[in-house]
Amino acid sequence: MSDEKDVNSNDGHRSHDEGALDLPPDPDAHLSEAERADIVSARSGPSVPLLAERCVLCYTMQDRKLLWRLDLKLLPWLCFLYLLAFLDRTNIGNAKIAGLSQSLHLTTSSYNATLSIFFVSYAVFEPLTNILLKKLRPSIFIPIIMALWGCSMLGMGFVYNWSGLMSARWFLGLTEAGLFPGVNYYLSCWYKRSEFGVRAAIFFSAAALSGSFGGLLAAAIEKMDGIGGRPGWAWIFILEGLLTVMVGLVSFWMVHDFPDEAAFLSDQDRARVLRRLKMDQQSSAEHESFKMAYFWSALRDWKMWLGMLIYMGCDMPLYAFSLFLPTIINDLGWNSSVIRAQLMSVPPYAAAAIFTVVIGFIADRTHQRGLCNIIVSLFGVVGFALLLGSDNAAVQYVGVFLGALGIYPCIANTISWMANNIEGVYKRGVVLGFVIGWGNLSGVISSNIYFNGPRFPEGHGVVMGFMAVFLFGGSCLMTMLLRRENAKRRRGERDHWVTGLGDKEIEMLGDRRPDFLYTL
């Protein structure tokens, strides 16, 4: 293994013998060496002489065309689905300043309880959803849960008391639980580790766009106040719920299955996708049967537990920000109308969406996801410090911008980081379910810390603390531990883990293979 350690790709992946990897037949096998050389990107450089190694390091023309086709087929619709999902879970903040609390006679504590109950059902059911996604297939599972949460959202427009609102929010959390962890797991089964981050960032940027879109939409829908005997806040829920149900039904034809079953792939493209995953040390497309051993393997992995803390450090601030931003802006002291407050929530979200994609691109190119988390989290810490320490409305609005920039990129980057470093179909699904579920459970905290307006010192202080301790501190610790483990693997200190094992047994070790280098 010492000889093999000298051959590394730019992102820390190592080339392997094709037979040992049990690769599908090469769809480009009919090409001559000269033809292959012509289609290999200059990115590989002249210093990598072996074709098998060059395939790990570079994109061929076919790769580029295939990636472009995958992006167009998968990303736009999935982003649209998540935009609607995030809109549906956070539009209660827009409804609040449109008269929800007055109509249902909600106190601060009862309103916060309606926020909290969503995260309880959402977090409880998230760890199970990736297993259901794998068993039912994405083209069945995702449309079903979407139609169901659209019905829950629709029901929120017809509640007449606090109990009805609580029930609707409980079912909204239950039915939405499968989308975010499911789609991230699903995308990680299509792309190489060095390609996944920017796709996850593009997908998650829909959450920031939903904030912009939600403010604009709420400002328009609110003018329907009184139509059909329903207040403006109810129409926000009714129209957005109807839209979600319709999109869910269309999704039966728009959501595709995993690479080994996706109908839009030709046989050649299917072989290319599977070969790319195998060469990237992934078994994402394997027909693996669920075993409890994968579950226990996930629970024994320290990366999952530390990842849960890191994700909590950005997910709790995310929900605090998205649920209370309209209220924060409305209380800045500008004597603005409700509609102006809705509209002023748009620019911070738009900036966060752009920055999320930029950081995803940078993290993919540099393979330094931990460093990106560390630097970006400081934006958020400074932003909430401004909100906490200044009385000036303009300074506080700058703090809102910095808070958005510090939160949103770290969500997608942390998920990509975890997916990159967990190998095995079901193990990755379980780990992502626990990480995302625990992060969303911390939404219960974010629902109950903003109660002392207009300055909200408790809320801003707790959010800043979470970002400083869990996001910044946890990312520093994870980076240090992964760097130390990679050094041990390069020195051969983990080679004894595969002594006496065959090629297939070694492959099934997943991220515990001595030649698997973690993404930092």
Tab-separated table of C-alpha atoms in Angstrom, residues 1-397:
chain	number	residue	atom	x	y	z
A	1	MET	CA	0.000	0.000	0.000
A	2	SER	CA	2.944	2.330	0.376
A	3	ASP	CA	3.331	2.609	-3.402
A	4	GLU	CA	-0.339	3.355	-3.833
A	5	LYS	CA	-0.167	6.218	-1.365
A	6	ASP	CA	1.964	8.243	-3.735
A	7	VAL	CA	-0.822	8.567	-6.311
A	8	ASN	CA	-3.321	11.150	-5.126
A	9	SER	CA	-5.767	13.366	-6.938
A	10	ASN	CA	-6.143	17.054	-6.258
A	11	ASP	CA	-8.902	16.450	-3.717
A	12	GLY	CA	-7.186	13.740	-1.777
A	13	HIS	CA	-8.712	10.779	-3.645
A	14	ARG	CA	-6.517	7.934	-4.753
A	15	SER	CA	-6.650	6.010	-8.000
A	16	HIS	CA	-7.405	2.302	-7.950
A	17	ASP	CA	-7.179	-0.723	-10.126
A	18	GLU	CA	-10.387	-0.920	-12.163
A	19	GLY	CA	-10.845	-4.598	-11.495
A	20	ALA	CA	-10.649	-4.127	-7.769
A	21	LEU	CA	-13.310	-1.442	-8.015
A	22	ASP	CA	-15.688	-3.752	-9.931
A	23	LEU	CA	-16.422	-0.985	-12.446
A	24	PRO	CA	-19.187	-1.178	-15.063
A	25	PRO	CA	-17.975	-1.638	-18.658
A	26	ASP	CA	-16.289	1.477	-20.021
A	27	PRO	CA	-18.683	3.083	-22.566
A	28	ASP	CA	-15.674	4.719	-24.240
A	29	ALA	CA	-13.712	1.481	-24.612
A	30	HIS	CA	-14.055	1.617	-28.413
A	31	LEU	CA	-11.971	4.824	-28.592
A	32	SER	CA	-8.306	4.689	-29.438
A	33	GLU	CA	-5.648	6.048	-27.120
A	34	ALA	CA	-5.253	9.072	-29.405
A	35	GLU	CA	-9.010	9.738	-29.365
A	36	ARG	CA	-9.085	9.445	-25.609
A	37	ALA	CA	-6.149	11.840	-25.312
A	38	ASP	CA	-7.981	14.356	-27.492
A	39	ILE	CA	-11.059	14.428	-25.281
A	40	VAL	CA	-9.217	14.609	-21.947
A	41	SER	CA	-9.347	18.111	-20.509
A	42	ALA	CA	-6.143	20.049	-20.174
A	43	ARG	CA	-6.984	20.234	-16.497
A	44	SER	CA	-5.287	16.905	-15.935
A	45	GLY	CA	-1.895	18.277	-16.963
A	46	PRO	CA	1.050	16.374	-18.466
A	47	SER	CA	2.324	15.018	-15.159
A	48	VAL	CA	-0.203	12.154	-14.949
A	49	PRO	CA	0.780	9.540	-17.534
A	50	LEU	CA	-1.571	6.644	-16.808
A	51	LEU	CA	-5.033	6.734	-18.356
A	52	ALA	CA	-6.727	5.137	-15.336
A	53	GLU	CA	-5.214	7.799	-13.101
A	54	ARG	CA	-6.104	10.594	-15.509
A	55	CYS	CA	-9.747	9.483	-15.388
A	56	VAL	CA	-9.736	10.177	-11.645
A	57	LEU	CA	-8.178	13.620	-11.968
A	58	CYS	CA	-9.921	15.206	-14.903
A	59	TYR	CA	-13.117	15.669	-16.796
A	60	THR	CA	-13.490	14.349	-20.299
A	61	MET	CA	-15.750	16.037	-22.803
A	62	GLN	CA	-18.303	13.314	-22.106
A	63	ASP	CA	-18.060	14.075	-18.378
A	64	ARG	CA	-18.796	17.729	-18.942
A	65	LYS	CA	-21.771	16.998	-21.166
A	66	LEU	CA	-23.049	14.413	-18.705
A	67	LEU	CA	-22.715	16.770	-15.726
A	68	TRP	CA	-24.513	19.540	-17.599
A	69	ARG	CA	-27.335	17.156	-18.447
A	70	LEU	CA	-27.584	15.906	-14.855
A	71	ASP	CA	-27.651	19.467	-13.527
A	72	LEU	CA	-30.470	20.468	-15.860
A	73	LYS	CA	-32.486	17.352	-15.084
A	74	LEU	CA	-32.045	17.299	-11.312
A	75	LEU	CA	-31.319	20.709	-9.827
A	76	PRO	CA	-33.941	23.200	-11.115
A	77	TRP	CA	-36.964	21.200	-10.006
A	78	LEU	CA	-35.440	20.142	-6.680
A	79	CYS	CA	-34.535	23.769	-5.941
A	80	PHE	CA	-38.117	24.769	-6.708
A	81	LEU	CA	-39.408	22.104	-4.315
A	82	TYR	CA	-37.181	23.302	-1.493
A	83	LEU	CA	-38.111	26.921	-2.156
A	84	LEU	CA	-41.740	25.953	-1.577
A	85	ALA	CA	-40.854	23.846	1.473
A	86	PHE	CA	-38.950	26.615	3.193
A	87	LEU	CA	-41.594	29.127	2.212
A	88	ASP	CA	-44.274	26.930	3.794
A	89	ARG	CA	-42.427	26.436	7.084
A	90	THR	CA	-41.427	30.102	7.570
A	91	ASN	CA	-44.346	32.072	6.123
A	92	ILE	CA	-45.900	32.053	9.578
A	93	GLY	CA	-43.482	34.911	10.335
A	94	ASN	CA	-45.037	36.923	7.513
A	95	ALA	CA	-48.523	35.924	8.651
A	96	LYS	CA	-47.761	37.102	12.186
A	97	ILE	CA	-47.155	40.717	11.221
A	98	ALA	CA	-50.167	40.477	8.884
A	99	GLY	CA	-52.525	39.910	11.833
A	100	LEU	CA	-52.311	36.208	12.718
A	101	SER	CA	-51.654	36.781	16.429
A	102	GLN	CA	-54.520	39.245	16.792
A	103	SER	CA	-57.037	37.057	14.937
A	104	LEU	CA	-56.254	33.922	16.967
A	105	HIS	CA	-55.533	35.823	20.215
A	106	LEU	CA	-52.007	34.426	20.468
A	107	THR	CA	-49.689	35.473	23.255
A	108	THR	CA	-45.924	35.510	22.762
A	109	SER	CA	-45.603	32.097	24.427
A	110	SER	CA	-48.468	30.503	22.459
A	111	TYR	CA	-47.090	31.835	19.171
A	112	ASN	CA	-43.632	30.493	20.000
A	113	ALA	CA	-45.216	27.118	20.835
A	114	THR	CA	-46.652	26.919	17.302
A	115	LEU	CA	-43.124	27.426	15.986
A	116	SER	CA	-41.640	24.840	18.347
A	117	ILE	CA	-44.076	22.027	17.598
A	118	PHE	CA	-43.086	22.032	13.935
A	119	PHE	CA	-39.470	21.267	14.823
A	120	VAL	CA	-40.396	18.461	17.215
A	121	SER	CA	-42.241	16.379	14.600
A	122	TYR	CA	-39.762	17.447	11.906
A	123	ALA	CA	-36.711	16.300	13.883
A	124	VAL	CA	-38.261	13.090	15.233
A	125	PHE	CA	-39.110	11.716	11.802
A	126	GLU	CA	-36.050	12.949	9.852
A	127	PRO	CA	-33.658	10.077	10.727
A	128	LEU	CA	-36.176	7.570	9.280
A	129	THR	CA	-36.895	9.338	6.025
A	130	ASN	CA	-33.739	8.481	4.078
A	131	ILE	CA	-34.416	4.776	4.600
A	132	LEU	CA	-37.960	5.270	3.259
A	133	LEU	CA	-36.572	7.291	0.350
A	134	LYS	CA	-34.280	4.413	-0.609
A	135	LYS	CA	-37.025	1.797	-0.288
A	136	LEU	CA	-39.869	3.708	-2.014
A	137	ARG	CA	-37.728	5.485	-4.649
A	138	PRO	CA	-37.419	9.290	-4.917
A	139	SER	CA	-40.007	9.562	-7.731
A	140	ILE	CA	-42.653	8.156	-5.351
A	141	PHE	CA	-41.558	9.333	-1.918
A	142	ILE	CA	-40.887	13.025	-2.622
A	143	PRO	CA	-44.157	13.795	-4.496
A	144	ILE	CA	-46.232	12.017	-1.819
A	145	ILE	CA	-44.764	13.933	1.118
A	146	MET	CA	-45.011	17.186	-0.817
A	147	ALA	CA	-48.724	16.786	-1.541
A	148	LEU	CA	-49.277	15.927	2.138
A	149	TRP	CA	-47.458	18.956	3.520
A	150	GLY	CA	-49.299	21.144	1.002
A	151	CYS	CA	-52.566	19.891	2.520
A	152	SER	CA	-51.253	20.734	5.994
A	153	MET	CA	-50.357	24.223	4.848
A	154	LEU	CA	-53.775	24.641	3.235
A	155	GLY	CA	-55.411	23.652	6.515
A	156	MET	CA	-53.557	26.428	8.346
A	157	GLY	CA	-55.614	28.930	6.371
A	158	PHE	CA	-58.835	27.635	7.912
A	159	VAL	CA	-57.913	27.433	11.593
A	160	TYR	CA	-59.897	29.476	14.093
A	161	ASN	CA	-57.931	28.958	17.295
A	162	TRP	CA	-54.525	28.143	18.717
A	163	SER	CA	-55.220	24.381	18.981
A	164	GLY	CA	-56.014	24.138	15.269
A	165	LEU	CA	-52.836	26.010	14.377
A	166	MET	CA	-50.785	23.708	16.602
A	167	SER	CA	-52.221	20.601	14.940
A	168	ALA	CA	-51.567	21.917	11.451
A	169	ARG	CA	-47.967	22.832	12.317
A	170	TRP	CA	-47.354	19.365	13.804
A	171	PHE	CA	-48.420	17.656	10.578
A	172	LEU	CA	-46.506	20.178	8.500
A	173	GLY	CA	-43.311	19.189	10.308
A	174	LEU	CA	-44.035	15.475	9.994
A	175	THR	CA	-44.694	15.608	6.243
A	176	GLU	CA	-41.839	18.005	5.406
A	177	ALA	CA	-39.274	15.949	7.336
A	178	GLY	CA	-38.142	13.885	4.363
A	179	LEU	CA	-37.323	16.577	1.821
A	180	PHE	CA	-34.125	18.299	2.932
A	181	PRO	CA	-32.155	15.264	4.201
A	182	GLY	CA	-33.610	13.178	1.374
A	183	VAL	CA	-32.568	15.495	-1.431
A	184	ASN	CA	-29.074	16.020	-0.022
A	185	TYR	CA	-28.635	12.259	0.300
A	186	TYR	CA	-30.096	11.795	-3.190
A	187	LEU	CA	-27.749	14.349	-4.804
A	188	SER	CA	-24.745	12.818	-3.035
A	189	CYS	CA	-25.586	9.588	-4.885
A	190	TRP	CA	-25.232	11.320	-8.275
A	191	TYR	CA	-22.118	13.473	-7.971
A	192	LYS	CA	-18.484	13.037	-7.033
A	193	ARG	CA	-17.411	14.418	-3.682
A	194	SER	CA	-15.602	17.348	-5.331
A	195	GLU	CA	-18.768	18.210	-7.304
A	196	PHE	CA	-21.397	17.853	-4.609
A	197	GLY	CA	-20.780	21.004	-2.586
A	198	VAL	CA	-21.760	23.574	-5.174
A	199	ARG	CA	-24.864	21.528	-6.086
A	200	ALA	CA	-25.885	21.344	-2.434
A	201	ALA	CA	-25.284	25.092	-2.189
A	202	ILE	CA	-27.438	25.786	-5.246
A	203	PHE	CA	-30.164	23.570	-3.780
A	204	PHE	CA	-30.041	25.256	-0.392
A	205	SER	CA	-29.888	28.751	-1.898
A	206	ALA	CA	-33.571	28.158	-2.629
A	207	ALA	CA	-34.143	28.628	1.117
A	208	ALA	CA	-32.680	32.119	0.956
A	209	LEU	CA	-34.613	32.874	-2.230
A	210	SER	CA	-37.780	31.711	-0.485
A	211	GLY	CA	-37.198	34.460	2.061
A	212	SER	CA	-37.035	37.050	-0.709
A	213	PHE	CA	-39.933	35.513	-2.581
A	214	GLY	CA	-41.918	35.033	0.638
A	215	GLY	CA	-41.688	38.695	1.563
A	216	LEU	CA	-42.823	39.822	-1.884
A	217	LEU	CA	-45.586	37.220	-2.052
A	218	ALA	CA	-46.864	37.999	1.440
A	219	ALA	CA	-46.986	41.702	0.642
A	220	ALA	CA	-49.160	40.960	-2.416
A	221	ILE	CA	-51.408	38.282	-0.886
A	222	GLU	CA	-52.045	40.368	2.198
A	223	LYS	CA	-54.124	42.730	0.016
A	224	MET	CA	-56.723	39.923	-0.333
A	225	ASP	CA	-57.793	40.635	3.245
A	226	GLY	CA	-61.551	40.054	3.596
A	227	ILE	CA	-62.061	38.108	0.366
A	228	GLY	CA	-64.212	35.039	1.004
A	229	GLY	CA	-64.517	36.102	4.613
A	230	ARG	CA	-60.896	35.152	5.316
A	231	PRO	CA	-58.228	37.559	6.618
A	232	GLY	CA	-55.085	38.349	4.642
A	233	TRP	CA	-52.863	36.101	6.773
A	234	ALA	CA	-55.136	33.106	6.014
A	235	TRP	CA	-54.812	33.679	2.262
A	236	ILE	CA	-51.010	33.469	2.631
A	237	PHE	CA	-51.436	29.881	3.877
A	238	ILE	CA	-54.262	28.939	1.486
A	239	LEU	CA	-52.666	30.065	-1.779
A	240	GLU	CA	-49.201	28.790	-0.918
A	241	GLY	CA	-50.684	25.457	0.229
A	242	LEU	CA	-52.629	25.034	-3.015
A	243	LEU	CA	-49.475	25.765	-5.016
A	244	THR	CA	-47.527	23.137	-3.054
A	245	VAL	CA	-50.193	20.460	-3.623
A	246	MET	CA	-50.245	21.111	-7.378
A	247	VAL	CA	-46.448	21.057	-7.624
A	248	GLY	CA	-46.369	17.827	-5.595
A	249	LEU	CA	-48.676	16.112	-8.095
A	250	VAL	CA	-46.568	17.308	-11.038
A	251	SER	CA	-43.475	15.981	-9.247
A	252	PHE	CA	-44.482	12.381	-9.987
A	253	TRP	CA	-43.208	13.112	-13.508
A	254	MET	CA	-40.406	15.558	-12.615
A	255	VAL	CA	-38.463	13.760	-9.846
A	256	HIS	CA	-36.087	11.027	-11.030
A	257	ASP	CA	-34.801	7.902	-9.313
A	258	PHE	CA	-31.246	6.930	-8.345
A	259	PRO	CA	-28.627	6.545	-11.129
A	260	ASP	CA	-29.041	2.791	-11.561
A	261	GLU	CA	-32.794	3.200	-12.207
A	262	ALA	CA	-33.259	6.727	-13.612
A	263	ALA	CA	-35.241	6.462	-16.853
A	264	PHE	CA	-33.738	9.550	-18.519
A	265	LEU	CA	-30.231	8.013	-18.661
A	266	SER	CA	-29.080	6.047	-21.683
A	267	ASP	CA	-27.164	2.826	-21.020
A	268	GLN	CA	-23.900	4.583	-21.863
A	269	ASP	CA	-24.582	7.543	-19.593
A	270	ARG	CA	-25.687	5.216	-16.799
A	271	ALA	CA	-22.368	3.383	-17.082
A	272	ARG	CA	-20.496	6.698	-17.019
A	273	VAL	CA	-22.311	7.854	-13.879
A	274	LEU	CA	-21.658	4.581	-12.059
A	275	ARG	CA	-18.002	4.490	-13.127
A	276	ARG	CA	-17.482	8.065	-11.944
A	277	LEU	CA	-18.921	7.225	-8.533
A	278	LYS	CA	-16.816	4.083	-8.227
A	279	MET	CA	-13.634	5.920	-9.202
A	280	ASP	CA	-14.519	8.498	-6.536
A	281	GLN	CA	-14.552	5.709	-3.913
A	282	GLN	CA	-18.350	5.753	-3.631
A	283	SER	CA	-20.808	2.883	-3.533
A	284	SER	CA	-23.800	5.185	-3.832
A	285	ALA	CA	-25.477	3.299	-6.633
A	286	GLU	CA	-25.136	-0.178	-5.145
A	287	HIS	CA	-28.272	-2.282	-4.570
A	288	GLU	CA	-27.423	-2.499	-0.892
A	289	SER	CA	-29.990	-4.073	1.435
A	290	PHE	CA	-30.616	-2.369	4.739
A	291	LYS	CA	-28.976	-3.976	7.742
A	292	MET	CA	-28.942	-2.764	11.324
A	293	ALA	CA	-25.148	-2.973	11.118
A	294	TYR	CA	-25.186	0.205	8.999
A	295	PHE	CA	-27.252	1.961	11.641
A	296	TRP	CA	-24.907	0.968	14.457
A	297	SER	CA	-21.885	1.860	12.327
A	298	ALA	CA	-23.302	5.377	11.967
A	299	LEU	CA	-23.864	5.695	15.717
A	300	ARG	CA	-20.286	4.616	16.445
A	301	ASP	CA	-18.806	7.202	14.068
A	302	TRP	CA	-17.476	10.241	15.949
A	303	LYS	CA	-17.893	12.369	12.821
A	304	MET	CA	-21.669	12.065	13.082
A	305	TRP	CA	-21.779	13.387	16.652
A	306	LEU	CA	-19.431	16.274	15.988
A	307	GLY	CA	-21.307	17.006	12.758
A	308	MET	CA	-24.536	17.235	14.753
A	309	LEU	CA	-23.004	19.927	16.966
A	310	ILE	CA	-21.646	21.881	13.998
A	311	TYR	CA	-24.951	21.727	12.165
A	312	MET	CA	-26.804	22.831	15.291
A	313	GLY	CA	-24.513	25.866	15.316
A	314	CYS	CA	-25.878	27.069	11.980
A	315	ASP	CA	-29.369	25.536	11.865
A	316	MET	CA	-30.671	27.085	15.085
A	317	PRO	CA	-29.564	30.566	13.888
A	318	LEU	CA	-31.119	29.818	10.493
A	319	TYR	CA	-34.584	29.280	11.944
A	320	ALA	CA	-34.281	32.140	14.415
A	321	PHE	CA	-33.363	34.402	11.515
A	322	SER	CA	-35.997	33.212	9.052
A	323	LEU	CA	-38.872	33.038	11.547
A	324	PHE	CA	-38.277	36.394	13.211
A	325	LEU	CA	-36.682	38.542	10.489
A	326	PRO	CA	-39.963	40.258	9.511
A	327	THR	CA	-40.547	41.079	13.191
A	328	ILE	CA	-36.952	42.269	13.693
A	329	ILE	CA	-37.146	44.576	10.677
A	330	ASN	CA	-40.616	45.777	11.642
A	331	ASP	CA	-39.244	46.749	15.083
A	332	LEU	CA	-36.164	48.631	13.861
A	333	GLY	CA	-37.863	51.943	14.618
A	334	TRP	CA	-38.314	53.287	11.089
A	335	ASN	CA	-42.086	53.569	11.593
A	336	SER	CA	-42.482	51.513	8.450
A	337	SER	CA	-45.676	49.879	7.281
A	338	VAL	CA	-46.145	46.114	7.421
A	339	ILE	CA	-45.760	45.896	3.641
A	340	ARG	CA	-42.496	47.852	3.749
A	341	ALA	CA	-41.192	45.521	6.471
A	342	GLN	CA	-42.083	42.528	4.267
A	343	LEU	CA	-40.234	44.079	1.326
A	344	MET	CA	-37.158	45.065	3.364
A	345	SER	CA	-36.646	41.408	4.273
A	346	VAL	CA	-35.944	40.650	0.597
A	347	PRO	CA	-32.376	42.064	0.084
A	348	PRO	CA	-30.646	40.136	2.922
A	349	TYR	CA	-32.071	36.866	1.614
A	350	ALA	CA	-31.028	37.633	-1.956
A	351	ALA	CA	-27.467	38.404	-0.836
A	352	ALA	CA	-27.375	35.188	1.210
A	353	ALA	CA	-28.512	33.111	-1.785
A	354	ILE	CA	-25.693	34.447	-3.958
A	355	PHE	CA	-23.078	34.043	-1.222
A	356	THR	CA	-24.207	30.466	-0.551
A	357	VAL	CA	-23.480	29.448	-4.153
A	358	VAL	CA	-20.155	31.322	-4.164
A	359	ILE	CA	-18.973	29.534	-1.007
A	360	GLY	CA	-20.147	26.191	-2.405
A	361	PHE	CA	-18.058	26.780	-5.523
A	362	ILE	CA	-14.999	27.854	-3.517
A	363	ALA	CA	-15.284	24.863	-1.155
A	364	ASP	CA	-15.483	22.435	-4.086
A	365	ARG	CA	-12.408	23.942	-5.740
A	366	THR	CA	-10.255	24.282	-2.629
A	367	HIS	CA	-11.483	21.128	-0.818
A	368	GLN	CA	-11.347	23.162	2.405
A	369	ARG	CA	-14.919	22.946	3.653
A	370	GLY	CA	-13.899	23.344	7.278
A	371	LEU	CA	-11.954	26.526	6.570
A	372	CYS	CA	-14.937	27.928	4.649
A	373	ASN	CA	-17.177	27.231	7.664
A	374	ILE	CA	-14.695	28.880	10.019
A	375	ILE	CA	-14.353	32.084	7.980
A	376	VAL	CA	-18.011	32.447	7.004
A	377	SER	CA	-19.257	31.865	10.558
A	378	LEU	CA	-17.378	34.982	11.647
A	379	PHE	CA	-19.632	37.080	9.383
A	380	GLY	CA	-22.612	35.849	11.378
A	381	VAL	CA	-20.969	36.421	14.761
A	382	VAL	CA	-20.161	40.025	13.805
A	383	GLY	CA	-23.663	40.541	12.392
A	384	PHE	CA	-25.463	39.457	15.535
A	385	ALA	CA	-22.995	41.431	17.652
A	386	LEU	CA	-24.114	44.537	15.740
A	387	LEU	CA	-27.757	43.658	16.320
A	388	LEU	CA	-27.037	43.104	19.987
A	389	GLY	CA	-24.874	46.144	20.627
A	390	SER	CA	-26.265	48.978	18.504
A	391	ASP	CA	-29.374	51.151	18.807
A	392	ASN	CA	-28.943	52.572	15.300
A	393	ALA	CA	-31.455	51.122	12.827
A	394	ALA	CA	-29.045	51.369	9.877
A	395	VAL	CA	-26.301	49.527	11.801
A	396	GLN	CA	-28.798	46.862	12.833
A	397	TYR	CA	-29.870	46.417	9.221
